[in-house]
mmCIF file with all atom_site columns, C-alpha atoms in Angstrom:
data_model
loop_
_atom_site.group_PDB
_atom_site.id
_atom_site.type_symbol
_atom_site.label_atom_id
_atom_site.label_alt_id
_atom_site.label_comp_id
_atom_site.label_asym_id
_atom_site.label_entity_id
_atom_site.label_seq_id
_atom_site.pdbx_PDB_ins_code
_atom_site.Cartn_x
_atom_site.Cartn_y
_atom_site.Cartn_z
_atom_site.occupancy
_atom_site.B_iso_or_equiv
_atom_site.pdbx_formal_charge
_atom_site.auth_seq_id
_atom_site.auth_comp_id
_atom_site.auth_asym_id
_atom_site.auth_atom_id
_atom_site.pdbx_PDB_model_num
ATOM 1   C CA . UNK A 1 1   ? 65.924 -77.940 -145.273 1.00 51.00 ? 1   UNK A CA 1
ATOM 2   C CA . UNK A 1 2   ? 68.116 -74.952 -144.745 1.00 50.00 ? 2   UNK A CA 1
ATOM 3   C CA . UNK A 1 3   ? 67.161 -72.692 -142.076 1.00 52.00 ? 3   UNK A CA 1
ATOM 4   C CA . UNK A 1 4   ? 68.627 -69.030 -141.931 1.00 50.00 ? 4   UNK A CA 1
ATOM 5   C CA . UNK A 1 5   ? 71.596 -68.508 -138.984 1.00 50.00 ? 5   UNK A CA 1
ATOM 6   C CA . UNK A 1 6   ? 69.748 -65.483 -138.219 1.00 49.00 ? 6   UNK A CA 1
ATOM 7   C CA . UNK A 1 7   ? 67.026 -67.212 -136.827 1.00 49.00 ? 7   UNK A CA 1
ATOM 8   C CA . UNK A 1 8   ? 68.506 -68.597 -133.494 1.00 47.00 ? 8   UNK A CA 1
ATOM 9   C CA . UNK A 1 9   ? 66.341 -69.466 -130.579 1.00 47.00 ? 9   UNK A CA 1
ATOM 10  C CA . UNK A 1 10  ? 67.265 -66.312 -128.969 1.00 46.00 ? 10  UNK A CA 1
ATOM 11  C CA . UNK A 1 11  ? 66.133 -63.765 -131.802 1.00 46.00 ? 11  UNK A CA 1
ATOM 12  C CA . UNK A 1 12  ? 62.788 -65.442 -132.161 1.00 48.00 ? 12  UNK A CA 1
ATOM 13  C CA . UNK A 1 13  ? 61.952 -65.916 -128.280 1.00 47.00 ? 13  UNK A CA 1
ATOM 14  C CA . UNK A 1 14  ? 62.072 -61.931 -128.620 1.00 46.00 ? 14  UNK A CA 1
ATOM 15  C CA . UNK A 1 15  ? 59.750 -61.756 -131.791 1.00 45.00 ? 15  UNK A CA 1
ATOM 16  C CA . UNK A 1 16  ? 57.092 -63.771 -129.944 1.00 44.00 ? 16  UNK A CA 1
ATOM 17  C CA . UNK A 1 17  ? 57.404 -62.312 -126.670 1.00 44.00 ? 17  UNK A CA 1
ATOM 18  C CA . UNK A 1 18  ? 56.590 -59.153 -128.499 1.00 42.00 ? 18  UNK A CA 1
ATOM 19  C CA . UNK A 1 19  ? 53.649 -59.994 -130.221 1.00 42.00 ? 19  UNK A CA 1
ATOM 20  C CA . UNK A 1 20  ? 50.346 -60.147 -128.304 1.00 44.00 ? 20  UNK A CA 1
ATOM 21  C CA . UNK A 1 21  ? 47.660 -62.130 -129.885 1.00 42.00 ? 21  UNK A CA 1
ATOM 22  C CA . UNK A 1 22  ? 43.968 -60.580 -129.289 1.00 49.00 ? 22  UNK A CA 1
ATOM 23  C CA . UNK A 1 23  ? 41.851 -62.456 -126.457 1.00 50.00 ? 23  UNK A CA 1
ATOM 24  C CA . UNK A 1 24  ? 38.503 -62.432 -127.464 1.00 61.00 ? 24  UNK A CA 1
ATOM 25  C CA . UNK A 1 25  ? 35.832 -63.356 -124.172 1.00 71.00 ? 25  UNK A CA 1
ATOM 26  C CA . UNK A 1 26  ? 32.696 -64.267 -123.945 1.00 86.00 ? 26  UNK A CA 1
ATOM 27  C CA . UNK A 1 27  ? 29.996 -61.551 -124.849 1.00 92.00 ? 27  UNK A CA 1
ATOM 28  C CA . UNK A 1 28  ? 27.836 -59.968 -122.292 1.00 93.00 ? 28  UNK A CA 1
ATOM 29  C CA . UNK A 1 29  ? 24.900 -57.542 -122.875 1.00 93.00 ? 29  UNK A CA 1
ATOM 30  C CA . UNK A 1 30  ? 26.105 -54.171 -122.210 1.00 94.00 ? 30  UNK A CA 1
ATOM 31  C CA . UNK A 1 31  ? 23.266 -53.588 -119.848 1.00 93.00 ? 31  UNK A CA 1
ATOM 32  C CA . UNK A 1 32  ? 23.977 -56.667 -117.491 1.00 94.00 ? 32  UNK A CA 1
ATOM 33  C CA . UNK A 1 33  ? 27.691 -55.918 -117.391 1.00 94.00 ? 33  UNK A CA 1
ATOM 34  C CA . UNK A 1 34  ? 27.045 -52.352 -116.243 1.00 94.00 ? 34  UNK A CA 1
ATOM 35  C CA . UNK A 1 35  ? 24.088 -53.207 -113.760 1.00 93.00 ? 35  UNK A CA 1
ATOM 36  C CA . UNK A 1 36  ? 26.692 -55.770 -112.114 1.00 94.00 ? 36  UNK A CA 1
ATOM 37  C CA . UNK A 1 37  ? 29.485 -53.174 -111.930 1.00 94.00 ? 37  UNK A CA 1
ATOM 38  C CA . UNK A 1 38  ? 27.153 -50.048 -110.726 1.00 92.00 ? 38  UNK A CA 1
ATOM 39  C CA . UNK A 1 39  ? 25.028 -52.009 -108.525 1.00 88.00 ? 39  UNK A CA 1
ATOM 40  C CA . UNK A 1 40  ? 21.943 -51.214 -110.210 1.00 87.00 ? 40  UNK A CA 1
ATOM 41  C CA . UNK A 1 41  ? 18.969 -52.614 -111.762 1.00 76.00 ? 41  UNK A CA 1
ATOM 42  C CA . UNK A 1 42  ? 16.837 -51.894 -115.119 1.00 65.00 ? 42  UNK A CA 1
ATOM 43  C CA . UNK A 1 43  ? 14.836 -54.456 -115.301 1.00 78.00 ? 43  UNK A CA 1
ATOM 44  C CA . UNK A 1 44  ? 16.988 -56.965 -116.337 1.00 80.00 ? 44  UNK A CA 1
ATOM 45  C CA . UNK A 1 45  ? 17.343 -59.213 -112.905 1.00 84.00 ? 45  UNK A CA 1
ATOM 46  C CA . UNK A 1 46  ? 16.981 -62.670 -114.548 1.00 86.00 ? 46  UNK A CA 1
ATOM 47  C CA . UNK A 1 47  ? 19.315 -61.684 -117.653 1.00 89.00 ? 47  UNK A CA 1
ATOM 48  C CA . UNK A 1 48  ? 21.736 -60.047 -114.820 1.00 90.00 ? 48  UNK A CA 1
ATOM 49  C CA . UNK A 1 49  ? 21.893 -63.114 -112.414 1.00 89.00 ? 49  UNK A CA 1
ATOM 50  C CA . UNK A 1 50  ? 22.400 -65.277 -115.570 1.00 91.00 ? 50  UNK A CA 1
ATOM 51  C CA . UNK A 1 51  ? 25.293 -63.287 -116.391 1.00 92.00 ? 51  UNK A CA 1
ATOM 52  C CA . UNK A 1 52  ? 26.703 -63.189 -113.297 1.00 91.00 ? 52  UNK A CA 1
ATOM 53  C CA . UNK A 1 53  ? 26.918 -66.715 -112.730 1.00 91.00 ? 53  UNK A CA 1
ATOM 54  C CA . UNK A 1 54  ? 28.432 -67.059 -116.339 1.00 92.00 ? 54  UNK A CA 1
ATOM 55  C CA . UNK A 1 55  ? 31.266 -64.780 -115.339 1.00 92.00 ? 55  UNK A CA 1
ATOM 56  C CA . UNK A 1 56  ? 32.054 -66.893 -112.318 1.00 91.00 ? 56  UNK A CA 1
ATOM 57  C CA . UNK A 1 57  ? 31.533 -69.983 -113.957 1.00 90.00 ? 57  UNK A CA 1
ATOM 58  C CA . UNK A 1 58  ? 29.315 -71.429 -111.476 1.00 88.00 ? 58  UNK A CA 1
ATOM 59  C CA . UNK A 1 59  ? 25.916 -73.278 -111.014 1.00 85.00 ? 59  UNK A CA 1
ATOM 60  C CA . UNK A 1 60  ? 22.814 -71.189 -110.477 1.00 78.00 ? 60  UNK A CA 1
ATOM 61  C CA . UNK A 1 61  ? 21.645 -71.492 -106.855 1.00 75.00 ? 61  UNK A CA 1
ATOM 62  C CA . UNK A 1 62  ? 18.732 -70.080 -104.613 1.00 79.00 ? 62  UNK A CA 1
ATOM 63  C CA . UNK A 1 63  ? 17.918 -65.951 -104.187 1.00 78.00 ? 63  UNK A CA 1
ATOM 64  C CA . UNK A 1 64  ? 20.616 -65.890 -101.575 1.00 79.00 ? 64  UNK A CA 1
ATOM 65  C CA . UNK A 1 65  ? 23.405 -67.737 -103.803 1.00 85.00 ? 65  UNK A CA 1
ATOM 66  C CA . UNK A 1 66  ? 22.188 -65.605 -106.957 1.00 85.00 ? 66  UNK A CA 1
ATOM 67  C CA . UNK A 1 67  ? 22.856 -62.570 -104.527 1.00 84.00 ? 67  UNK A CA 1
ATOM 68  C CA . UNK A 1 68  ? 26.132 -63.751 -103.404 1.00 89.00 ? 68  UNK A CA 1
ATOM 69  C CA . UNK A 1 69  ? 27.239 -64.413 -106.930 1.00 90.00 ? 69  UNK A CA 1
ATOM 70  C CA . UNK A 1 70  ? 26.173 -61.003 -108.174 1.00 89.00 ? 70  UNK A CA 1
ATOM 71  C CA . UNK A 1 71  ? 28.193 -59.540 -105.166 1.00 91.00 ? 71  UNK A CA 1
ATOM 72  C CA . UNK A 1 72  ? 31.527 -61.416 -106.201 1.00 94.00 ? 72  UNK A CA 1
ATOM 73  C CA . UNK A 1 73  ? 31.103 -60.956 -110.014 1.00 94.00 ? 73  UNK A CA 1
ATOM 74  C CA . UNK A 1 74  ? 31.208 -57.143 -109.366 1.00 94.00 ? 74  UNK A CA 1
ATOM 75  C CA . UNK A 1 75  ? 34.287 -57.436 -107.295 1.00 94.00 ? 75  UNK A CA 1
ATOM 76  C CA . UNK A 1 76  ? 35.714 -59.215 -110.069 1.00 95.00 ? 76  UNK A CA 1
ATOM 77  C CA . UNK A 1 77  ? 34.821 -57.218 -112.985 1.00 95.00 ? 77  UNK A CA 1
ATOM 78  C CA . UNK A 1 78  ? 35.600 -54.018 -111.047 1.00 93.00 ? 78  UNK A CA 1
ATOM 79  C CA . UNK A 1 79  ? 39.144 -55.242 -110.297 1.00 95.00 ? 79  UNK A CA 1
ATOM 80  C CA . UNK A 1 80  ? 40.148 -56.565 -113.887 1.00 94.00 ? 80  UNK A CA 1
ATOM 81  C CA . UNK A 1 81  ? 38.545 -53.849 -115.954 1.00 94.00 ? 81  UNK A CA 1
ATOM 82  C CA . UNK A 1 82  ? 38.641 -50.748 -114.548 1.00 94.00 ? 82  UNK A CA 1
ATOM 83  C CA . UNK A 1 83  ? 38.224 -48.725 -117.807 1.00 94.00 ? 83  UNK A CA 1
ATOM 84  C CA . UNK A 1 84  ? 34.551 -49.906 -117.462 1.00 94.00 ? 84  UNK A CA 1
ATOM 85  C CA . UNK A 1 85  ? 34.140 -48.195 -113.952 1.00 95.00 ? 85  UNK A CA 1
ATOM 86  C CA . UNK A 1 86  ? 33.714 -44.779 -115.146 1.00 96.00 ? 86  UNK A CA 1
ATOM 87  C CA . UNK A 1 87  ? 31.190 -46.331 -117.845 1.00 95.00 ? 87  UNK A CA 1
ATOM 88  C CA . UNK A 1 88  ? 29.000 -48.276 -114.992 1.00 95.00 ? 88  UNK A CA 1
ATOM 89  C CA . UNK A 1 89  ? 28.964 -44.896 -113.111 1.00 95.00 ? 89  UNK A CA 1
ATOM 90  C CA . UNK A 1 90  ? 27.640 -42.789 -115.866 1.00 95.00 ? 90  UNK A CA 1
ATOM 91  C CA . UNK A 1 91  ? 25.234 -45.463 -116.363 1.00 94.00 ? 91  UNK A CA 1
ATOM 92  C CA . UNK A 1 92  ? 23.795 -45.411 -113.064 1.00 94.00 ? 92  UNK A CA 1
ATOM 93  C CA . UNK A 1 93  ? 24.074 -41.516 -112.969 1.00 95.00 ? 93  UNK A CA 1
ATOM 94  C CA . UNK A 1 94  ? 21.331 -41.538 -116.027 1.00 94.00 ? 94  UNK A CA 1
ATOM 95  C CA . UNK A 1 95  ? 19.277 -44.056 -114.091 1.00 93.00 ? 95  UNK A CA 1
ATOM 96  C CA . UNK A 1 96  ? 19.541 -41.808 -111.013 1.00 94.00 ? 96  UNK A CA 1
ATOM 97  C CA . UNK A 1 97  ? 18.271 -38.714 -112.716 1.00 95.00 ? 97  UNK A CA 1
ATOM 98  C CA . UNK A 1 98  ? 14.968 -40.372 -113.788 1.00 93.00 ? 98  UNK A CA 1
ATOM 99  C CA . UNK A 1 99  ? 14.724 -41.998 -110.207 1.00 92.00 ? 99  UNK A CA 1
ATOM 100 C CA . UNK A 1 100 ? 16.825 -43.471 -107.510 1.00 92.00 ? 100 UNK A CA 1
ATOM 101 C CA . UNK A 1 101 ? 14.691 -46.309 -107.350 1.00 91.00 ? 101 UNK A CA 1
ATOM 102 C CA . UNK A 1 102 ? 15.799 -48.006 -110.316 1.00 89.00 ? 102 UNK A CA 1
ATOM 103 C CA . UNK A 1 103 ? 12.643 -50.710 -110.201 1.00 87.00 ? 103 UNK A CA 1
ATOM 104 C CA . UNK A 1 104 ? 10.389 -47.385 -110.597 1.00 91.00 ? 104 UNK A CA 1
ATOM 105 C CA . UNK A 1 105 ? 12.062 -46.533 -113.686 1.00 92.00 ? 105 UNK A CA 1
ATOM 106 C CA . UNK A 1 106 ? 9.313  -47.488 -116.747 1.00 91.00 ? 106 UNK A CA 1
ATOM 107 C CA . UNK A 1 107 ? 11.054 -50.440 -119.622 1.00 90.00 ? 107 UNK A CA 1
ATOM 108 C CA . UNK A 1 108 ? 10.847 -47.809 -121.942 1.00 93.00 ? 108 UNK A CA 1
ATOM 109 C CA . UNK A 1 109 ? 12.701 -45.017 -120.073 1.00 93.00 ? 109 UNK A CA 1
ATOM 110 C CA . UNK A 1 110 ? 15.510 -47.806 -119.018 1.00 91.00 ? 110 UNK A CA 1
ATOM 111 C CA . UNK A 1 111 ? 15.681 -48.989 -122.709 1.00 91.00 ? 111 UNK A CA 1
ATOM 112 C CA . UNK A 1 112 ? 16.055 -45.791 -123.888 1.00 94.00 ? 112 UNK A CA 1
ATOM 113 C CA . UNK A 1 113 ? 18.877 -44.932 -121.254 1.00 93.00 ? 113 UNK A CA 1
ATOM 114 C CA . UNK A 1 114 ? 20.819 -48.527 -121.972 1.00 92.00 ? 114 UNK A CA 1
ATOM 115 C CA . UNK A 1 115 ? 20.374 -47.355 -125.730 1.00 94.00 ? 115 UNK A CA 1
ATOM 116 C CA . UNK A 1 116 ? 22.301 -44.126 -125.306 1.00 95.00 ? 116 UNK A CA 1
ATOM 117 C CA . UNK A 1 117 ? 24.653 -45.487 -122.697 1.00 94.00 ? 117 UNK A CA 1
ATOM 118 C CA . UNK A 1 118 ? 25.536 -48.315 -125.070 1.00 94.00 ? 118 UNK A CA 1
ATOM 119 C CA . UNK A 1 119 ? 25.658 -45.588 -127.941 1.00 95.00 ? 119 UNK A CA 1
ATOM 120 C CA . UNK A 1 120 ? 28.350 -43.820 -125.969 1.00 94.00 ? 120 UNK A CA 1
ATOM 121 C CA . UNK A 1 121 ? 30.204 -46.783 -125.471 1.00 93.00 ? 121 UNK A CA 1
ATOM 122 C CA . UNK A 1 122 ? 29.791 -48.127 -128.647 1.00 92.00 ? 122 UNK A CA 1
ATOM 123 C CA . UNK A 1 123 ? 28.650 -51.403 -128.440 1.00 92.00 ? 123 UNK A CA 1
ATOM 124 C CA . UNK A 1 124 ? 25.683 -53.311 -127.137 1.00 93.00 ? 124 UNK A CA 1
ATOM 125 C CA . UNK A 1 125 ? 27.740 -56.261 -125.948 1.00 93.00 ? 125 UNK A CA 1
ATOM 126 C CA . UNK A 1 126 ? 31.100 -56.356 -123.930 1.00 92.00 ? 126 UNK A CA 1
ATOM 127 C CA . UNK A 1 127 ? 33.784 -58.979 -124.255 1.00 91.00 ? 127 UNK A CA 1
ATOM 128 C CA . UNK A 1 128 ? 34.383 -60.241 -120.672 1.00 89.00 ? 128 UNK A CA 1
ATOM 129 C CA . UNK A 1 129 ? 37.759 -62.725 -120.477 1.00 87.00 ? 129 UNK A CA 1
ATOM 130 C CA . UNK A 1 130 ? 37.940 -63.822 -116.671 1.00 76.00 ? 130 UNK A CA 1
#
């Protein structure tokens, strides 16, 4: 086997460091991630709780544990995904425009907001790699 003399250890290490492989995380529903990051709910408490537990890679517990996991997941997402913070703020503002009490918003109105905001974002799912 003949190896070209230009491919030394130094030159190959420079090449491998400059190329970044894409990282694909777990896909989570847009509305769950936005609800966690914005601190709001849009009729998806069960789904949001499952998403928070999955993001933290822990086991679900009682309701107090789920609240704790929700807050921890929010902190983790806000620190790691700074680019999603404005999207989450827009999501919350859209819910607040209808009613500050998000539980009082009908499921139809909430689904319209989720559809509109996910179209602005460009996807119904968000890749999260923690």
